[in-house]
């Protein structure tokens, strides 16, 4: 009986936490007529290895968007630029680029109750 109560209590705690940490999605958008390349680094956590940085390169096709990251974050969390440890955009001739380190350049909206952030690479 004691094990059943413990299991129910753990299930209760887990289910309460899930609602506060929904799956958050990060997109990067390119509204230009040229492809834009960038590298994004994120901090990953492992129970075996601790925390470490992963860097991945991306190319966003012209007039398209790309899914860059999905993770569980606090529902009311802000400042999406802080969820990337590094964000390097490679310059493209004739295109003015936005700064990914400024929170005003990230648009937040909700779909099915889940937060989605979009960063537009170019102005």
mmCIF file of C-alpha atoms in Angstrom:
data_model
loop_
_atom_site.group_PDB
_atom_site.id
_atom_site.type_symbol
_atom_site.label_atom_id
_atom_site.label_comp_id
_atom_site.label_asym_id
_atom_site.label_seq_id
_atom_site.Cartn_x
_atom_site.Cartn_y
_atom_site.Cartn_z
ATOM 1 C CA UNK A 1 0.000 0.000 0.000
ATOM 2 C CA UNK A 2 2.850 2.354 0.845
ATOM 3 C CA UNK A 3 4.390 1.796 -2.631
ATOM 4 C CA UNK A 4 1.072 2.577 -4.331
ATOM 5 C CA UNK A 5 0.718 5.845 -2.413
ATOM 6 C CA UNK A 6 4.309 6.784 -3.270
ATOM 7 C CA UNK A 7 3.748 5.990 -6.950
ATOM 8 C CA UNK A 8 0.525 8.047 -7.040
ATOM 9 C CA UNK A 9 2.265 10.966 -5.334
ATOM 10 C CA UNK A 10 5.113 10.893 -7.885
ATOM 11 C CA UNK A 11 2.608 10.703 -10.731
ATOM 12 C CA UNK A 12 0.777 13.708 -9.294
ATOM 13 C CA UNK A 13 3.984 15.758 -9.018
ATOM 14 C CA UNK A 14 4.988 14.854 -12.574
ATOM 15 C CA UNK A 15 1.606 15.739 -14.042
ATOM 16 C CA UNK A 16 1.573 19.111 -12.259
ATOM 17 C CA UNK A 17 4.971 20.012 -13.700
ATOM 18 C CA UNK A 18 4.093 19.151 -17.302
ATOM 19 C CA UNK A 19 1.467 21.893 -17.532
ATOM 20 C CA UNK A 20 3.990 24.522 -16.446
ATOM 21 C CA UNK A 21 6.622 23.382 -18.959
ATOM 22 C CA UNK A 22 4.972 23.066 -22.375
ATOM 23 C CA UNK A 23 6.860 22.108 -25.520
ATOM 24 C CA UNK A 24 8.248 25.392 -26.855
ATOM 25 C CA UNK A 25 9.168 25.693 -30.536
ATOM 26 C CA UNK A 26 11.711 28.051 -32.124
ATOM 27 C CA UNK A 27 11.569 28.911 -35.833
ATOM 28 C CA UNK A 28 13.913 31.026 -37.924
ATOM 29 C CA UNK A 29 12.380 32.817 -40.903
ATOM 30 C CA UNK A 30 13.942 34.176 -44.099
ATOM 31 C CA UNK A 31 11.844 36.719 -46.022
ATOM 32 C CA UNK A 32 14.542 37.475 -48.621
ATOM 33 C CA UNK A 33 15.045 36.063 -52.117
ATOM 34 C CA UNK A 34 18.409 34.526 -51.158
ATOM 35 C CA UNK A 35 19.277 31.632 -48.827
ATOM 36 C CA UNK A 36 20.718 32.653 -45.451
ATOM 37 C CA UNK A 37 23.074 30.469 -43.394
ATOM 38 C CA UNK A 38 23.622 30.574 -39.658
ATOM 39 C CA UNK A 39 24.981 28.536 -36.759
ATOM 40 C CA UNK A 40 23.123 28.149 -33.481
ATOM 41 C CA UNK A 41 24.533 26.743 -30.263
ATOM 42 C CA UNK A 42 22.430 25.401 -27.411
ATOM 43 C CA UNK A 43 23.248 24.112 -23.967
ATOM 44 C CA UNK A 44 22.287 20.460 -23.463
ATOM 45 C CA UNK A 45 22.075 18.645 -20.160
ATOM 46 C CA UNK A 46 22.929 15.010 -19.554
ATOM 47 C CA UNK A 47 22.710 13.116 -16.301
ATOM 48 C CA UNK A 48 25.891 11.272 -17.231
ATOM 49 C CA UNK A 49 27.977 14.098 -18.723
ATOM 50 C CA UNK A 50 26.521 17.235 -17.176
ATOM 51 C CA UNK A 51 25.991 20.237 -19.433
ATOM 52 C CA UNK A 52 27.656 20.734 -22.811
ATOM 53 C CA UNK A 53 27.224 22.967 -25.874
ATOM 54 C CA UNK A 54 25.988 21.654 -29.225
ATOM 55 C CA UNK A 55 26.431 23.787 -32.359
ATOM 56 C CA UNK A 56 24.542 23.095 -35.564
ATOM 57 C CA UNK A 57 24.629 24.813 -38.969
ATOM 58 C CA UNK A 58 21.438 25.724 -40.818
ATOM 59 C CA UNK A 59 20.460 27.113 -44.201
ATOM 60 C CA UNK A 60 17.079 28.787 -44.487
ATOM 61 C CA UNK A 61 15.781 28.775 -48.074
ATOM 62 C CA UNK A 62 14.424 32.008 -49.592
ATOM 63 C CA UNK A 63 10.943 32.995 -48.348
ATOM 64 C CA UNK A 64 10.788 30.044 -45.964
ATOM 65 C CA UNK A 65 11.207 29.182 -42.303
ATOM 66 C CA UNK A 66 13.016 26.438 -40.460
ATOM 67 C CA UNK A 67 12.464 24.646 -37.147
ATOM 68 C CA UNK A 68 15.612 25.198 -35.090
ATOM 69 C CA UNK A 69 14.754 23.920 -31.624
ATOM 70 C CA UNK A 70 12.027 22.341 -29.528
ATOM 71 C CA UNK A 71 12.339 22.057 -25.771
ATOM 72 C CA UNK A 72 10.246 22.153 -22.617
ATOM 73 C CA UNK A 73 10.379 25.599 -21.028
ATOM 74 C CA UNK A 74 8.443 27.374 -18.329
ATOM 75 C CA UNK A 75 5.123 28.590 -19.734
ATOM 76 C CA UNK A 76 5.718 32.256 -18.876
ATOM 77 C CA UNK A 77 9.409 32.267 -19.822
ATOM 78 C CA UNK A 78 10.640 35.228 -21.838
ATOM 79 C CA UNK A 79 13.851 36.276 -23.606
ATOM 80 C CA UNK A 80 14.170 33.506 -26.205
ATOM 81 C CA UNK A 81 17.550 34.872 -27.282
ATOM 82 C CA UNK A 82 18.941 33.505 -24.007
ATOM 83 C CA UNK A 83 18.015 29.936 -24.934
ATOM 84 C CA UNK A 84 20.786 29.929 -27.537
ATOM 85 C CA UNK A 85 24.323 30.238 -26.203
ATOM 86 C CA UNK A 86 25.544 31.489 -29.575
ATOM 87 C CA UNK A 87 23.767 32.539 -32.773
ATOM 88 C CA UNK A 88 25.969 33.486 -35.748
ATOM 89 C CA UNK A 89 24.380 34.643 -39.006
ATOM 90 C CA UNK A 90 26.615 34.650 -42.079
ATOM 91 C CA UNK A 91 26.360 37.914 -44.045
ATOM 92 C CA UNK A 92 24.666 37.943 -47.444
ATOM 93 C CA UNK A 93 25.334 40.738 -49.965
ATOM 94 C CA UNK A 94 22.499 43.265 -50.118
ATOM 95 C CA UNK A 95 20.576 41.886 -47.111
ATOM 96 C CA UNK A 96 20.319 43.678 -43.766
ATOM 97 C CA UNK A 97 20.213 41.187 -40.911
ATOM 98 C CA UNK A 98 18.379 41.361 -37.585
ATOM 99 C CA UNK A 99 20.170 40.837 -34.282
ATOM 100 C CA UNK A 100 19.129 37.526 -32.651
ATOM 101 C CA UNK A 101 20.351 38.800 -29.265
ATOM 102 C CA UNK A 102 17.573 41.398 -29.024
ATOM 103 C CA UNK A 103 14.303 40.092 -27.558
ATOM 104 C CA UNK A 104 12.246 42.468 -29.732
ATOM 105 C CA UNK A 105 13.370 40.510 -32.813
ATOM 106 C CA UNK A 106 11.627 37.344 -31.572
ATOM 107 C CA UNK A 107 7.872 37.136 -32.132
ATOM 108 C CA UNK A 108 5.932 35.030 -29.638
ATOM 109 C CA UNK A 109 2.555 33.450 -30.267
ATOM 110 C CA UNK A 110 0.641 30.393 -29.122
ATOM 111 C CA UNK A 111 -0.702 27.442 -31.087
ATOM 112 C CA UNK A 112 -2.824 24.883 -29.234
ATOM 113 C CA UNK A 113 -1.654 26.456 -25.975
ATOM 114 C CA UNK A 114 2.029 25.891 -26.766
ATOM 115 C CA UNK A 115 4.440 28.831 -27.143
ATOM 116 C CA UNK A 116 6.136 29.386 -30.495
ATOM 117 C CA UNK A 117 8.920 31.893 -31.088
ATOM 118 C CA UNK A 118 9.924 33.104 -34.556
ATOM 119 C CA UNK A 119 13.070 35.055 -35.390
ATOM 120 C CA UNK A 120 13.198 36.738 -38.806
ATOM 121 C CA UNK A 121 16.789 36.740 -40.070
ATOM 122 C CA UNK A 122 16.529 39.734 -42.383
ATOM 123 C CA UNK A 123 14.929 43.170 -42.163
#
